[in-house]
């Protein structure tokens, strides 16, 4: 250093020189956000550097980390969904949040140990104490499908292709994150994750031996993740069944992540045969708009296009049947002006998916998609590369052009501009972007049932077959597609359904899907006429599925459980979903979800109610328990089920962990941390409590109908949402004036936002299965 002209006399001055001219400059730059990166990596860098310096006056660094731009005081609560998911796309981007949180906390706690007076717990609380923090690691494990895959959502991965996947135990995070989680919680679930990770051995800093971890892991059941799973925060419903290499998961995305997203509302996927089968096209190649466009997902849209949010409506298992449904609605966010959300009723989508088990090896899937609103409806599906054959379609080839029209060439910029697309540094984008990028167009107007069969490439003879049972007079369109950017690694076939007419168009698409090698699982599928006893109209639909084994399944689906319907064959149905199976030897099985009757010639299921309903009478937020009245007859039947908690603006799904009858009803312990937001009070106005605290998850109705609770726990209000303030429902709380709120929410105290409260309703669709 002296040779460079620095007058440094000894190692003390050298250390000071390095600290002042390197570390201090870096720390100031970090605090000025010059080192900002994907969260929470710049917070991790600050925490590690503060730990390295270990200054007596390091509280300035910790203040920045907790209450400045670091946001760590509120990070777990305000930036992870209620189910523990980070807010970005699955896989790598969300994995950054899981990977970096542990080192931040470890640095903080190490500093606290070194200087307890500088970093007292009452000023800088331990960030691991919330149930939400445990859920961060739960989420990464719970979302693993068939022991090998997960539901890819947003900017993640590549196009689907058959490959037998290796087993995995978490979606993201890695061994270091789960060593951290086990060290904090001592949960055998996290020990199981480590012990079942191929090649894992304890790191140098991990204080437990492999033998100790394996002993803890033995307490966790091996089949713990085989059941269907609903994550109502990120918004993904996974229908699971089967064992070992025959496990399958049919899943649906209905949430609204906040980063690296695709236009994927009500997109579906399928994992089976030890591989991903159906999925989106992955991470954008050269930042093209292709992979994020709705037409490259497996969903539907109405034109004009509308932005929607969705809520879970149904999630249940009943013997061989596994069912999920979500309902999507448009919204206008007027929270910031004090008007809350406007939810128009002139557009909506409703998708019900189901898996029906045939045997240990075989199954088939049901997909019922209802759309209301707009002047055009488009339903889109692609599978993988492979030869496609059709039945029941008289296809007419469009000799030129693309899906955008016979006179529109591939990628035509003039058409894109005229269709409302915009050009950025990364090319064109917009809802209509996909149309001039699908080519080799063929069209048909089927008179009845039709099918398309993919012989999946390099799959050892595996086929995926889609059968259109009721296409509601839609045009069927087949096209080819490939990535328009970055040199496409694939070219595959699309199937689309298209309807148009006078607004509002109403469509109903009922499809059946199957996988098979050799002989198909299904022999025939046909629609079944269903009607009310008085010959009126009904929204229910039905179909008959004849299996190659000789079994005949009759399936009934309805958007509500109200009206009784009849069908040929002596059937009577009132419910959300019904299955009647008739074996070759005459044995019968009935499965009913959310209904009061499914009978055939007078035999089957009848029950007084199709659902349990109760009101929340008490809430214990410290233990995440609610007391609901009246109590159901069988309280134990609720354990492991997903209940729906509702009010006029909100519908959430929570899993019941424990149930106990009390003198006032039934006490339920629920899975998630119900505290979904927290903010520091900065001011007041009529019907609002202002706060400068960032709420990453605000918008998309995440807080619509939630509860605002003051620091003392003595005041609680239902809110319209959050946008620089928590906006209170004035109609419900007319006395929430400035003066009253100033008294209840003192400046600089912290309020909480909770998912539910006293007066909200609990709903559980009931299930029944009988054999004859």
XYZ file of C-alpha atoms in Angstrom:
772
model
C 0.000 0.000 0.000
C 2.919 2.338 0.760
C 4.261 1.738 -2.744
C 0.961 3.107 -4.004
C 1.422 6.295 -2.011
C -0.745 5.477 1.025
C 0.709 6.424 4.406
C -0.321 3.272 6.269
C 1.843 2.464 9.287
C 0.482 -0.850 10.603
C -2.237 -3.480 10.285
C -4.695 -1.387 12.295
C -4.483 1.470 9.799
C -4.671 -1.024 6.953
C -7.850 -2.485 8.365
C -9.317 0.973 8.821
C -8.347 1.908 5.266
C -10.132 -1.153 3.889
C -13.201 -0.559 6.027
C -13.502 3.137 5.183
C -12.631 2.996 1.489
C -14.081 -0.349 0.500
C -16.605 -1.681 2.973
C -18.096 1.676 3.961
C -18.426 2.740 0.341
C -20.078 -0.587 -0.479
C -22.422 -0.324 2.500
C -23.495 3.196 1.574
C -24.010 2.103 -2.005
C -26.109 -0.811 -0.792
C -28.210 1.488 1.376
C -28.680 3.749 -1.643
C -29.862 0.668 -3.607
C -26.884 0.774 -5.970
C -26.520 -2.992 -5.403
C -30.210 -3.742 -5.818
C -30.968 -7.117 -7.402
C -33.601 -9.842 -7.309
C -35.072 -9.810 -3.843
C -33.948 -10.543 -1.250
C -30.359 -10.833 -2.471
C -29.359 -7.224 -1.845
C -30.774 -7.595 1.685
C -28.656 -10.735 2.034
C -25.570 -8.801 0.964
C -26.241 -6.055 3.520
C -26.784 -8.575 6.318
C -23.601 -10.477 5.509
C -21.532 -7.324 5.317
C -22.932 -6.000 8.606
C -22.075 -9.355 10.156
C -18.518 -9.183 8.789
C -17.966 -5.663 10.124
C -19.663 -6.310 13.476
C -19.612 -2.618 14.432
C -20.669 -1.486 17.869
C -22.716 1.178 16.069
C -24.126 -1.259 13.529
C -27.726 -0.458 14.450
C -27.856 1.905 11.465
C -27.371 -1.078 9.184
C -30.030 -3.054 11.014
C -32.463 -0.138 10.892
C -32.043 -0.066 7.104
C -32.460 -3.827 6.915
C -35.604 -3.929 9.066
C -37.368 -0.630 8.442
C -35.638 1.008 5.500
C -35.366 -0.273 1.963
C -34.517 -3.719 3.310
C -38.149 -4.185 4.513
C -37.248 -7.309 6.474
C -39.607 -6.496 9.359
C -42.551 -6.981 6.992
C -40.960 -9.133 4.301
C -42.329 -12.512 5.358
C -45.827 -11.186 6.053
C -46.224 -8.750 3.159
C -44.248 -10.473 0.389
C -45.162 -14.155 0.787
C -48.688 -15.334 0.055
C -50.741 -16.839 2.864
C -49.689 -20.344 1.796
C -45.971 -19.491 2.077
C -45.309 -18.989 -1.624
C -43.102 -16.136 -2.815
C -44.752 -13.768 -5.276
C -42.888 -14.547 -8.512
C -42.840 -17.400 -11.028
C -42.225 -20.944 -9.860
C -38.816 -22.578 -9.833
C -35.816 -20.279 -9.949
C -37.319 -16.843 -9.366
C -39.353 -17.924 -6.350
C -36.389 -20.033 -5.301
C -34.322 -16.887 -4.823
C -36.621 -15.880 -1.982
C -36.301 -19.283 -0.324
C -32.522 -19.474 -0.791
C -31.677 -15.980 0.478
C -33.985 -15.725 3.499
C -32.037 -18.223 5.599
C -28.646 -16.472 5.347
C -30.259 -13.121 6.189
C -31.800 -14.517 9.344
C -28.655 -16.396 10.301
C -26.586 -13.204 9.979
C -29.088 -11.247 12.069
C -29.169 -13.854 14.810
C -25.367 -14.161 14.805
C -25.067 -10.392 15.228
C -27.621 -10.524 18.023
C -25.529 -13.175 19.758
C -22.364 -11.095 19.349
C -23.978 -7.819 20.481
C -27.264 -8.466 22.313
C -27.441 -4.893 23.616
C -27.106 -3.432 20.107
C -29.668 -5.740 18.547
C -32.365 -6.379 21.183
C -35.179 -8.705 20.232
C -37.871 -6.192 21.113
C -36.451 -3.774 18.534
C -35.396 -6.304 15.896
C -37.663 -9.323 16.394
C -36.667 -12.766 15.224
C -38.189 -13.208 11.753
C -38.716 -16.960 12.068
C -41.460 -16.898 14.703
C -44.453 -16.606 12.401
C -46.294 -19.631 11.052
C -45.772 -18.044 7.644
C -42.030 -18.617 7.804
C -42.571 -22.337 8.345
C -45.005 -22.286 5.400
C -42.293 -20.949 3.088
C -40.547 -24.323 3.291
C -43.810 -26.257 3.434
C -44.836 -24.712 0.134
C -41.653 -25.753 -1.616
C -42.249 -29.369 -0.551
C -46.043 -29.555 -0.760
C -46.109 -28.497 -4.423
C -44.091 -31.479 -5.640
C -46.246 -33.647 -7.912
C -45.717 -37.390 -8.551
C -42.449 -37.173 -6.548
C -40.771 -35.700 -9.640
C -42.318 -32.484 -10.953
C -44.132 -29.350 -9.875
C -46.729 -27.075 -11.451
C -44.637 -24.778 -13.657
C -46.131 -21.280 -13.633
C -44.750 -18.110 -15.195
C -41.163 -17.697 -16.425
C -39.906 -21.180 -15.686
C -38.481 -24.093 -17.645
C -39.054 -25.019 -21.277
C -41.691 -26.635 -23.477
C -43.136 -29.934 -22.199
C -41.546 -33.129 -23.513
C -41.684 -36.650 -22.272
C -38.812 -37.743 -20.036
C -38.865 -39.925 -16.958
C -37.836 -37.480 -14.265
C -35.652 -38.185 -11.276
C -37.223 -37.914 -7.870
C -37.118 -34.647 -5.963
C -38.327 -33.487 -2.559
C -38.620 -29.742 -2.977
C -39.482 -27.279 -5.714
C -36.671 -24.890 -4.864
C -34.444 -23.722 -2.039
C -31.831 -26.455 -1.975
C -30.164 -28.369 0.841
C -28.805 -25.261 2.571
C -32.307 -23.791 2.888
C -33.701 -26.981 4.362
C -30.786 -27.398 6.742
C -31.651 -23.901 7.902
C -35.361 -24.812 8.206
C -34.661 -27.987 10.160
C -32.255 -26.143 12.437
C -34.979 -23.670 13.358
C -38.086 -25.847 13.542
C -36.753 -29.400 14.184
C -39.670 -30.556 12.047
C -39.320 -34.202 10.905
C -40.847 -33.126 7.597
C -37.759 -31.066 6.827
C -35.528 -33.881 8.072
C -37.340 -36.167 5.616
C -36.550 -33.729 2.807
C -32.849 -33.776 3.623
C -32.632 -37.529 4.183
C -34.366 -38.242 0.864
C -32.196 -35.914 -1.192
C -29.810 -38.043 -3.263
C -26.208 -37.456 -2.274
C -26.981 -35.147 0.632
C -24.515 -35.001 3.469
C -24.525 -32.422 6.275
C -22.660 -29.200 5.553
C -19.817 -28.106 7.802
C -22.036 -25.588 9.629
C -24.963 -27.996 10.142
C -24.907 -29.263 13.755
C -26.676 -32.594 13.122
C -25.291 -35.822 11.738
C -26.922 -37.701 8.897
C -27.881 -40.420 11.378
C -29.689 -37.896 13.575
C -31.526 -36.458 10.574
C -32.524 -39.915 9.344
C -33.886 -40.784 12.791
C -36.027 -37.653 12.738
C -37.104 -38.317 9.141
C -38.360 -41.773 10.112
C -41.129 -40.068 12.083
C -42.551 -38.594 8.859
C -44.775 -40.845 6.690
C -43.375 -41.702 3.275
C -46.756 -41.161 1.551
C -47.323 -37.760 3.151
C -47.592 -35.883 -0.176
C -49.770 -38.324 -2.145
C -53.099 -36.594 -1.453
C -54.609 -33.772 -3.493
C -53.330 -30.362 -2.448
C -54.789 -26.852 -2.690
C -52.563 -23.809 -2.252
C -54.938 -20.869 -1.991
C -52.470 -18.025 -1.896
C -50.399 -18.552 -4.986
C -53.561 -20.164 -6.352
C -52.906 -23.692 -7.614
C -55.123 -26.769 -7.197
C -53.417 -30.168 -7.602
C -55.571 -33.287 -7.982
C -53.453 -36.316 -7.090
C -53.880 -40.073 -7.033
C -51.974 -43.282 -7.789
C -48.888 -44.756 -6.196
C -45.202 -45.114 -7.009
C -44.523 -44.667 -10.754
C -48.291 -44.559 -11.401
C -48.787 -41.301 -9.520
C -50.592 -38.549 -11.423
C -51.488 -34.929 -10.831
C -53.997 -32.902 -12.853
C -53.685 -29.296 -11.790
C -55.075 -25.810 -12.399
C -53.609 -22.345 -11.899
C -56.057 -19.671 -10.706
C -53.886 -17.173 -8.810
C -52.181 -13.896 -9.664
C -48.429 -13.868 -8.904
C -46.718 -10.502 -9.071
C -43.454 -11.114 -10.952
C -42.302 -12.902 -14.122
C -45.893 -13.819 -14.888
C -47.733 -15.203 -17.897
C -51.315 -14.615 -19.003
C -52.284 -17.946 -17.452
C -55.529 -17.488 -15.529
C -57.206 -20.945 -15.317
C -54.324 -22.663 -17.123
C -54.077 -26.435 -16.537
C -51.271 -28.974 -16.483
C -50.876 -32.721 -16.184
C -48.031 -34.731 -14.639
C -48.095 -38.520 -15.013
C -46.065 -41.503 -16.220
C -43.125 -40.056 -14.226
C -43.055 -36.982 -16.518
C -44.620 -33.647 -17.250
C -47.288 -34.199 -19.927
C -49.173 -30.896 -20.276
C -47.602 -27.554 -19.453
C -46.809 -24.134 -20.833
C -43.848 -23.338 -23.087
C -41.520 -22.070 -20.373
C -39.168 -19.139 -20.030
C -39.366 -16.491 -22.786
C -36.807 -17.088 -25.485
C -34.996 -13.783 -26.148
C -37.706 -12.132 -24.016
C -40.305 -12.842 -26.673
C -43.988 -12.325 -25.826
C -44.802 -15.794 -27.196
C -44.253 -17.889 -24.071
C -46.213 -15.516 -21.840
C -49.168 -15.156 -24.188
C -52.464 -16.760 -23.193
C -52.627 -18.787 -26.406
C -49.497 -20.746 -25.435
C -51.043 -21.688 -22.089
C -53.898 -24.207 -21.832
C -56.847 -21.945 -21.106
C -59.463 -19.763 -22.786
C -60.132 -16.073 -23.330
C -63.012 -13.896 -24.398
C -62.624 -10.981 -26.807
C -62.499 -8.115 -25.878
C -59.908 -9.310 -23.367
C -60.437 -8.590 -19.668
C -58.146 -8.979 -16.660
C -59.550 -11.301 -14.005
C -58.960 -12.700 -10.554
C -60.289 -16.065 -9.415
C -61.397 -17.825 -6.264
C -61.613 -21.538 -5.460
C -65.158 -22.869 -5.519
C -64.729 -26.596 -5.049
C -61.951 -28.946 -3.967
C -62.759 -32.468 -2.893
C -61.932 -36.148 -3.151
C -64.652 -38.800 -3.160
C -63.379 -42.328 -3.685
C -62.091 -42.531 -7.272
C -63.044 -38.911 -8.021
C -60.905 -35.815 -7.428
C -62.452 -32.435 -8.291
C -61.427 -28.767 -8.285
C -63.191 -25.686 -9.597
C -62.299 -21.999 -9.815
C -64.391 -18.967 -10.755
C -62.747 -15.960 -12.433
C -64.223 -12.452 -12.586
C -63.054 -9.122 -14.008
C -62.320 -6.260 -11.630
C -61.644 -2.550 -11.562
C -59.267 -1.427 -8.825
C -60.628 1.822 -7.362
C -59.214 1.258 -3.895
C -56.897 4.281 -4.000
C -59.837 6.632 -4.557
C -61.775 5.076 -1.694
C -64.246 3.258 -3.942
C -62.918 -0.266 -3.412
C -63.201 -2.768 -6.238
C -65.830 -2.859 -8.918
C -66.575 -6.430 -10.008
C -68.625 -6.377 -13.239
C -70.959 -9.283 -13.891
C -70.860 -9.067 -17.697
C -67.775 -11.299 -18.035
C -66.640 -14.397 -16.183
C -64.992 -17.783 -16.556
C -65.558 -20.967 -14.603
C -63.379 -24.068 -14.951
C -63.957 -27.433 -13.298
C -61.351 -30.164 -13.603
C -61.573 -33.721 -12.331
C -59.581 -36.930 -12.308
C -61.384 -40.274 -12.321
C -59.326 -43.296 -11.282
C -59.840 -46.422 -13.376
C -57.167 -48.647 -11.819
C -53.796 -48.303 -10.126
C -52.273 -47.603 -13.545
C -55.090 -45.885 -15.455
C -57.179 -42.742 -15.121
C -58.882 -40.094 -17.202
C -59.521 -36.375 -16.757
C -62.594 -34.188 -17.143
C -62.376 -30.520 -18.128
C -65.517 -28.365 -18.100
C -64.886 -24.747 -19.129
C -67.720 -22.189 -19.029
C -67.243 -18.660 -20.396
C -69.613 -15.704 -20.352
C -69.159 -12.328 -22.005
C -67.559 -10.692 -25.015
C -68.145 -11.319 -28.703
C -65.645 -14.159 -29.254
C -64.410 -17.118 -27.218
C -61.137 -18.974 -27.850
C -60.106 -22.155 -26.006
C -56.509 -23.307 -26.541
C -54.574 -26.531 -25.930
C -51.248 -27.934 -27.010
C -49.599 -31.095 -25.730
C -46.100 -32.002 -26.931
C -44.325 -32.709 -30.160
C -45.576 -35.809 -31.952
C -47.880 -36.978 -34.721
C -51.535 -36.000 -34.258
C -54.518 -37.875 -35.670
C -58.172 -36.906 -35.400
C -61.582 -38.560 -35.467
C -64.997 -36.973 -35.952
C -63.584 -33.923 -37.752
C -63.971 -33.104 -41.434
C -60.983 -30.784 -41.548
C -60.699 -28.201 -44.310
C -57.211 -26.880 -44.914
C -56.600 -23.133 -45.048
C -54.087 -23.011 -47.890
C -52.396 -19.749 -46.960
C -51.895 -17.386 -44.058
C -52.142 -18.014 -40.337
C -54.752 -18.250 -37.615
C -55.103 -14.471 -37.989
C -56.505 -15.042 -41.485
C -55.767 -16.550 -44.868
C -54.383 -13.188 -46.017
C -52.200 -12.617 -42.922
C -48.649 -13.972 -43.271
C -46.570 -15.304 -40.399
C -45.691 -12.622 -37.852
C -47.299 -9.842 -39.915
C -46.471 -6.566 -38.172
C -49.186 -4.585 -39.923
C -51.846 -6.965 -38.599
C -50.331 -6.939 -35.113
C -50.427 -3.138 -34.993
C -53.997 -2.992 -36.293
C -54.988 -5.601 -33.686
C -53.786 -3.504 -30.756
C -50.351 -5.023 -30.186
C -47.421 -2.810 -29.187
C -43.765 -3.050 -30.184
C -41.053 -2.763 -27.546
C -37.294 -3.355 -27.505
C -38.073 -7.068 -27.297
C -40.552 -7.120 -30.167
C -44.301 -7.154 -30.473
C -46.624 -8.098 -27.624
C -50.302 -8.032 -26.777
C -53.248 -10.437 -26.391
C -53.536 -10.966 -30.171
C -49.821 -11.719 -30.598
C -50.301 -15.466 -30.993
C -52.690 -15.400 -33.946
C -50.226 -14.630 -36.776
C -47.732 -17.076 -35.251
C -49.905 -20.187 -35.649
C -49.907 -21.658 -39.141
C -50.896 -24.734 -41.210
C -54.462 -23.969 -40.222
C -57.234 -26.552 -40.562
C -60.862 -25.983 -39.564
C -63.917 -28.127 -38.891
C -67.434 -27.807 -37.502
C -68.064 -31.113 -35.712
C -71.566 -32.552 -35.629
C -70.880 -34.541 -32.466
C -68.084 -36.055 -30.412
C -64.580 -35.688 -31.875
C -61.051 -36.440 -30.739
C -57.401 -35.557 -31.319
C -54.681 -38.075 -30.437
C -51.018 -37.141 -29.914
C -48.414 -39.904 -30.257
C -45.942 -38.173 -27.946
C -42.430 -38.000 -29.334
C -39.726 -40.182 -27.714
C -42.188 -41.501 -25.117
C -42.043 -45.260 -25.649
C -45.469 -45.318 -27.270
C -47.333 -43.000 -24.890
C -50.419 -41.259 -26.313
C -52.386 -38.264 -25.100
C -55.969 -38.174 -26.385
C -58.394 -35.255 -26.121
C -62.083 -36.020 -26.710
C -64.463 -33.139 -27.331
C -67.751 -34.259 -25.769
C -69.679 -31.007 -25.981
C -68.059 -28.192 -27.972
C -71.203 -26.037 -27.912
C -71.287 -25.631 -31.722
C -67.744 -24.243 -31.711
C -65.433 -24.331 -34.692
C -62.467 -26.669 -34.092
C -59.158 -25.325 -35.391
C -55.882 -27.231 -35.700
C -52.632 -25.299 -36.196
C -48.899 -25.734 -35.929
C -46.780 -23.500 -33.749
C -43.165 -22.900 -32.801
C -41.236 -20.266 -30.916
C -40.924 -17.143 -33.073
C -37.747 -16.081 -31.287
C -34.393 -17.550 -30.474
C -34.431 -20.526 -32.823
C -37.353 -22.770 -31.926
C -36.484 -26.113 -30.291
C -39.932 -27.489 -31.087
C -42.835 -27.488 -33.516
C -46.115 -28.836 -32.173
C -49.824 -29.007 -32.853
C -52.444 -26.719 -31.307
C -56.163 -27.446 -30.973
C -58.437 -24.438 -30.505
C -62.181 -23.997 -30.084
C -63.720 -20.811 -31.429
C -67.180 -19.320 -30.996
C -68.468 -15.849 -31.820
C -71.796 -14.080 -31.825
C -73.778 -11.214 -30.382
C -72.554 -10.024 -26.984
C -72.574 -11.548 -24.474
C -71.514 -14.887 -25.928
C -71.971 -17.891 -23.632
C -69.930 -21.046 -24.170
C -69.582 -24.419 -22.500
C -66.769 -26.773 -23.489
C -66.739 -30.297 -22.035
C -63.634 -32.365 -22.807
C -62.195 -35.674 -21.645
C -58.455 -36.410 -21.606
C -56.574 -39.690 -21.272
C -53.080 -41.149 -21.464
C -52.409 -44.656 -22.711
C -49.919 -47.078 -24.182
C -51.296 -49.727 -26.485
C -55.065 -49.893 -25.949
C -56.835 -46.628 -25.034
C -58.353 -46.342 -21.565
C -61.645 -45.132 -23.038
C -63.666 -46.977 -25.659
C -66.368 -44.365 -26.323
C -67.535 -41.075 -24.863
C -70.886 -39.429 -25.541
C -72.948 -36.566 -24.183
C -75.995 -37.448 -22.100
C -79.134 -35.325 -22.192
C -80.042 -34.004 -18.755
C -83.020 -31.875 -17.754
C -85.194 -30.872 -14.799
C -88.226 -33.083 -14.100
C -90.514 -30.343 -15.474
C -88.645 -30.158 -18.813
C -87.211 -26.707 -18.063
C -83.626 -25.549 -18.674
C -80.604 -26.504 -16.630
C -76.938 -25.522 -16.450
C -75.966 -29.086 -15.552
C -74.198 -31.298 -18.101
C -73.622 -35.037 -18.267
C -71.711 -37.601 -20.285
C -71.275 -41.351 -20.525
C -67.766 -42.794 -20.623
C -67.408 -46.426 -21.698
C -64.049 -47.862 -20.689
C -62.100 -50.485 -22.573
C -62.378 -52.664 -19.456
C -66.148 -52.779 -19.904
C -66.938 -50.388 -17.052
C -69.433 -47.633 -17.868
C -69.132 -44.280 -16.057
C -71.915 -41.708 -16.092
C -70.764 -38.257 -15.004
C -72.829 -35.258 -13.926
C -71.527 -31.700 -13.436
C -73.295 -28.496 -12.356
C -72.179 -24.997 -11.312
C -74.498 -25.117 -8.295
C -76.239 -27.795 -6.279
C -79.722 -26.328 -6.466
C -82.000 -27.972 -9.005
C -82.799 -31.658 -9.343
C -82.198 -33.091 -12.830
C -83.057 -36.374 -14.500
C -81.367 -38.298 -17.315
C -81.981 -41.418 -19.355
C -81.118 -44.627 -17.566
C -83.147 -43.811 -14.471
C -80.736 -41.188 -13.126
C -81.580 -38.379 -10.726
C -78.915 -35.830 -9.836
C -78.705 -32.765 -7.618
C -75.174 -31.658 -6.809
C -71.891 -30.221 -8.043
C -70.309 -33.458 -9.316
C -71.571 -36.997 -9.541
C -70.106 -40.285 -10.794
C -71.949 -43.548 -11.309
C -69.794 -46.543 -12.291
C -71.318 -49.774 -13.574
C -68.939 -52.724 -13.743
C -69.293 -55.618 -16.210
C -70.503 -57.891 -13.391
C -73.276 -55.469 -12.414
C -71.587 -53.905 -9.371
C -72.296 -50.193 -8.996
C -70.502 -47.323 -7.301
C -71.891 -43.850 -6.654
C -69.764 -40.799 -5.760
C -71.418 -37.446 -5.023
C -69.755 -34.115 -4.240
C -71.649 -31.091 -2.976
C -75.118 -32.471 -3.555
C -78.209 -34.128 -2.121
C -78.963 -36.893 -4.624
C -77.372 -39.231 -7.116
C -79.560 -42.247 -7.762
C -80.203 -44.769 -10.525
C -83.596 -46.437 -10.530
C -84.099 -45.373 -6.940
C -80.772 -46.738 -5.674
C -77.772 -44.613 -4.707
C -77.130 -41.568 -2.517
C -79.652 -39.270 -0.886
C -78.805 -36.812 1.864
C -80.480 -33.817 3.440
C -77.785 -31.291 2.594
C -74.990 -31.066 0.061
C -72.804 -28.828 2.175
C -72.012 -27.826 5.723
C -72.386 -24.151 6.590
C -71.520 -22.380 9.811
C -70.598 -18.934 11.094
C -67.335 -17.958 12.744
C -68.174 -17.053 16.333
C -64.682 -16.783 17.816
C -61.164 -16.294 16.471
C -57.916 -17.034 18.290
C -55.242 -15.559 16.046
C -52.361 -16.736 18.255
C -53.270 -20.394 17.704
C -54.894 -20.003 14.245
C -58.134 -21.486 15.502
C -61.721 -20.502 14.801
C -64.897 -21.563 16.569
C -67.771 -22.186 14.173
C -71.456 -22.776 14.926
C -73.448 -24.838 14.493
C -71.122 -27.837 14.762
C -71.479 -30.579 12.153
C -72.653 -34.002 13.278
C -69.246 -35.586 12.643
C -66.544 -33.141 13.669
C -63.721 -35.547 12.847
C -64.777 -35.616 9.203
C -63.454 -32.071 8.762
C -59.840 -32.949 9.579
C -57.741 -32.922 6.427
C -60.505 -31.247 4.422
C -60.342 -27.825 2.789
C -63.019 -25.472 4.063
C -64.049 -22.257 2.339
C -64.205 -19.060 4.411
C -66.448 -16.482 2.783
C -67.982 -13.058 3.094
C -69.593 -10.911 0.379
C -66.154 -9.912 -1.016
C -63.964 -12.875 -0.192
C -63.662 -16.644 -0.614
C -60.614 -18.463 0.748
C -59.662 -22.113 1.191
C -57.979 -23.330 4.382
C -57.059 -26.882 5.336
C -58.351 -28.112 8.700
C -55.587 -29.620 10.854
C -57.599 -30.331 14.005
C -61.285 -30.267 14.972
C -62.798 -30.344 18.450
C -66.409 -29.959 19.526
C -67.049 -27.328 22.188
C -70.088 -26.096 24.036
C -70.399 -23.231 21.567
C -69.753 -25.099 18.313
C -66.660 -26.649 16.768
C -63.115 -25.371 17.162
C -60.958 -25.736 14.032
C -57.204 -25.308 13.864
C -56.253 -24.136 10.395
C -53.136 -24.630 8.290
C -51.998 -21.109 7.432
C -50.948 -17.977 9.243
C -54.006 -15.765 8.738
C -52.017 -12.541 9.159
C -51.591 -11.524 5.522
C -50.323 -7.971 6.004
C -48.872 -5.538 8.491
C -48.233 -1.809 8.308
C -46.966 1.085 10.412
C -49.589 3.740 11.015
C -48.679 7.141 9.561
C -52.007 8.967 9.532
C -55.789 8.861 9.491
C -58.821 10.008 7.571
C -62.443 9.001 7.572
C -62.590 5.267 6.763
C -58.874 4.884 6.236
C -55.646 4.284 8.140
C -52.635 5.435 6.133
C -49.262 3.727 6.047
C -46.030 4.078 4.075
C -45.278 0.372 4.548
C -44.989 -1.410 1.194
C -47.585 -4.113 0.509
C -46.180 -6.141 -2.359
C -49.327 -8.271 -2.652
C -51.821 -5.422 -2.794
C -54.106 -5.369 -5.792
C -55.859 -8.247 -7.534
C -58.350 -8.267 -4.631
C -55.891 -9.970 -2.271
C -57.066 -7.818 0.652
C -60.643 -7.343 -0.551
C -62.898 -8.153 2.418
C -60.007 -8.814 4.837
C -59.888 -7.566 8.450
C -57.895 -4.590 9.713
C -56.882 -4.995 13.390
C -55.121 -2.420 15.571
C -51.966 -3.103 17.600
C -53.922 -3.498 20.835
C -56.276 -6.005 19.255
C -59.278 -3.971 20.379
C -60.520 -2.646 17.039
C -61.327 -4.597 13.890
C -62.768 -3.474 10.550
C -63.541 -5.124 7.242
C -61.637 -3.373 4.446
C -62.018 -2.828 0.711
C -58.275 -3.083 0.107
C -54.908 -1.374 0.569
C -53.318 1.372 -1.515
C -51.198 3.709 0.605
C -53.814 3.150 3.306
C -56.149 0.469 4.537
C -59.573 1.516 3.220
C -62.402 0.572 5.564
C -65.828 -0.533 4.328
C -67.791 2.611 5.208
C -71.173 0.996 4.667
C -70.389 -1.713 7.178
C -68.534 0.607 9.592
C -70.177 4.056 9.368
C -68.605 5.221 12.660
C -64.984 4.753 11.493
C -64.260 8.483 11.551
C -60.883 10.177 11.670
C -61.175 10.882 15.366
C -62.134 7.326 16.238
C -59.396 5.796 14.124
C -56.805 8.193 15.561
C -57.628 6.894 19.007
C -57.650 3.225 17.991
C -54.603 3.292 15.682
C -51.970 5.601 17.243
C -49.245 6.941 14.980
C -46.204 4.638 14.666
C -48.045 1.581 15.974
C -48.408 -1.469 13.765
C -51.709 -2.757 12.429
C -52.366 -6.251 11.155
C -54.443 -7.422 8.207
C -56.105 -10.820 8.643
C -57.861 -13.130 6.244
C -61.065 -13.588 8.237
C -62.962 -12.643 11.360
C -66.087 -13.172 13.423
C -69.185 -13.216 11.244
C -67.566 -14.751 8.172
C -69.114 -17.972 6.921
C -67.520 -21.410 6.685
C -68.636 -23.694 3.837
C -67.684 -27.309 3.164
C -69.176 -29.225 0.212
C -69.989 -32.726 1.468
C -68.906 -35.951 -0.217
C -70.441 -39.413 -0.230
C -69.406 -42.723 -1.802
C -71.417 -45.982 -1.782
C -71.103 -49.361 -3.499
C -73.809 -51.819 -4.457
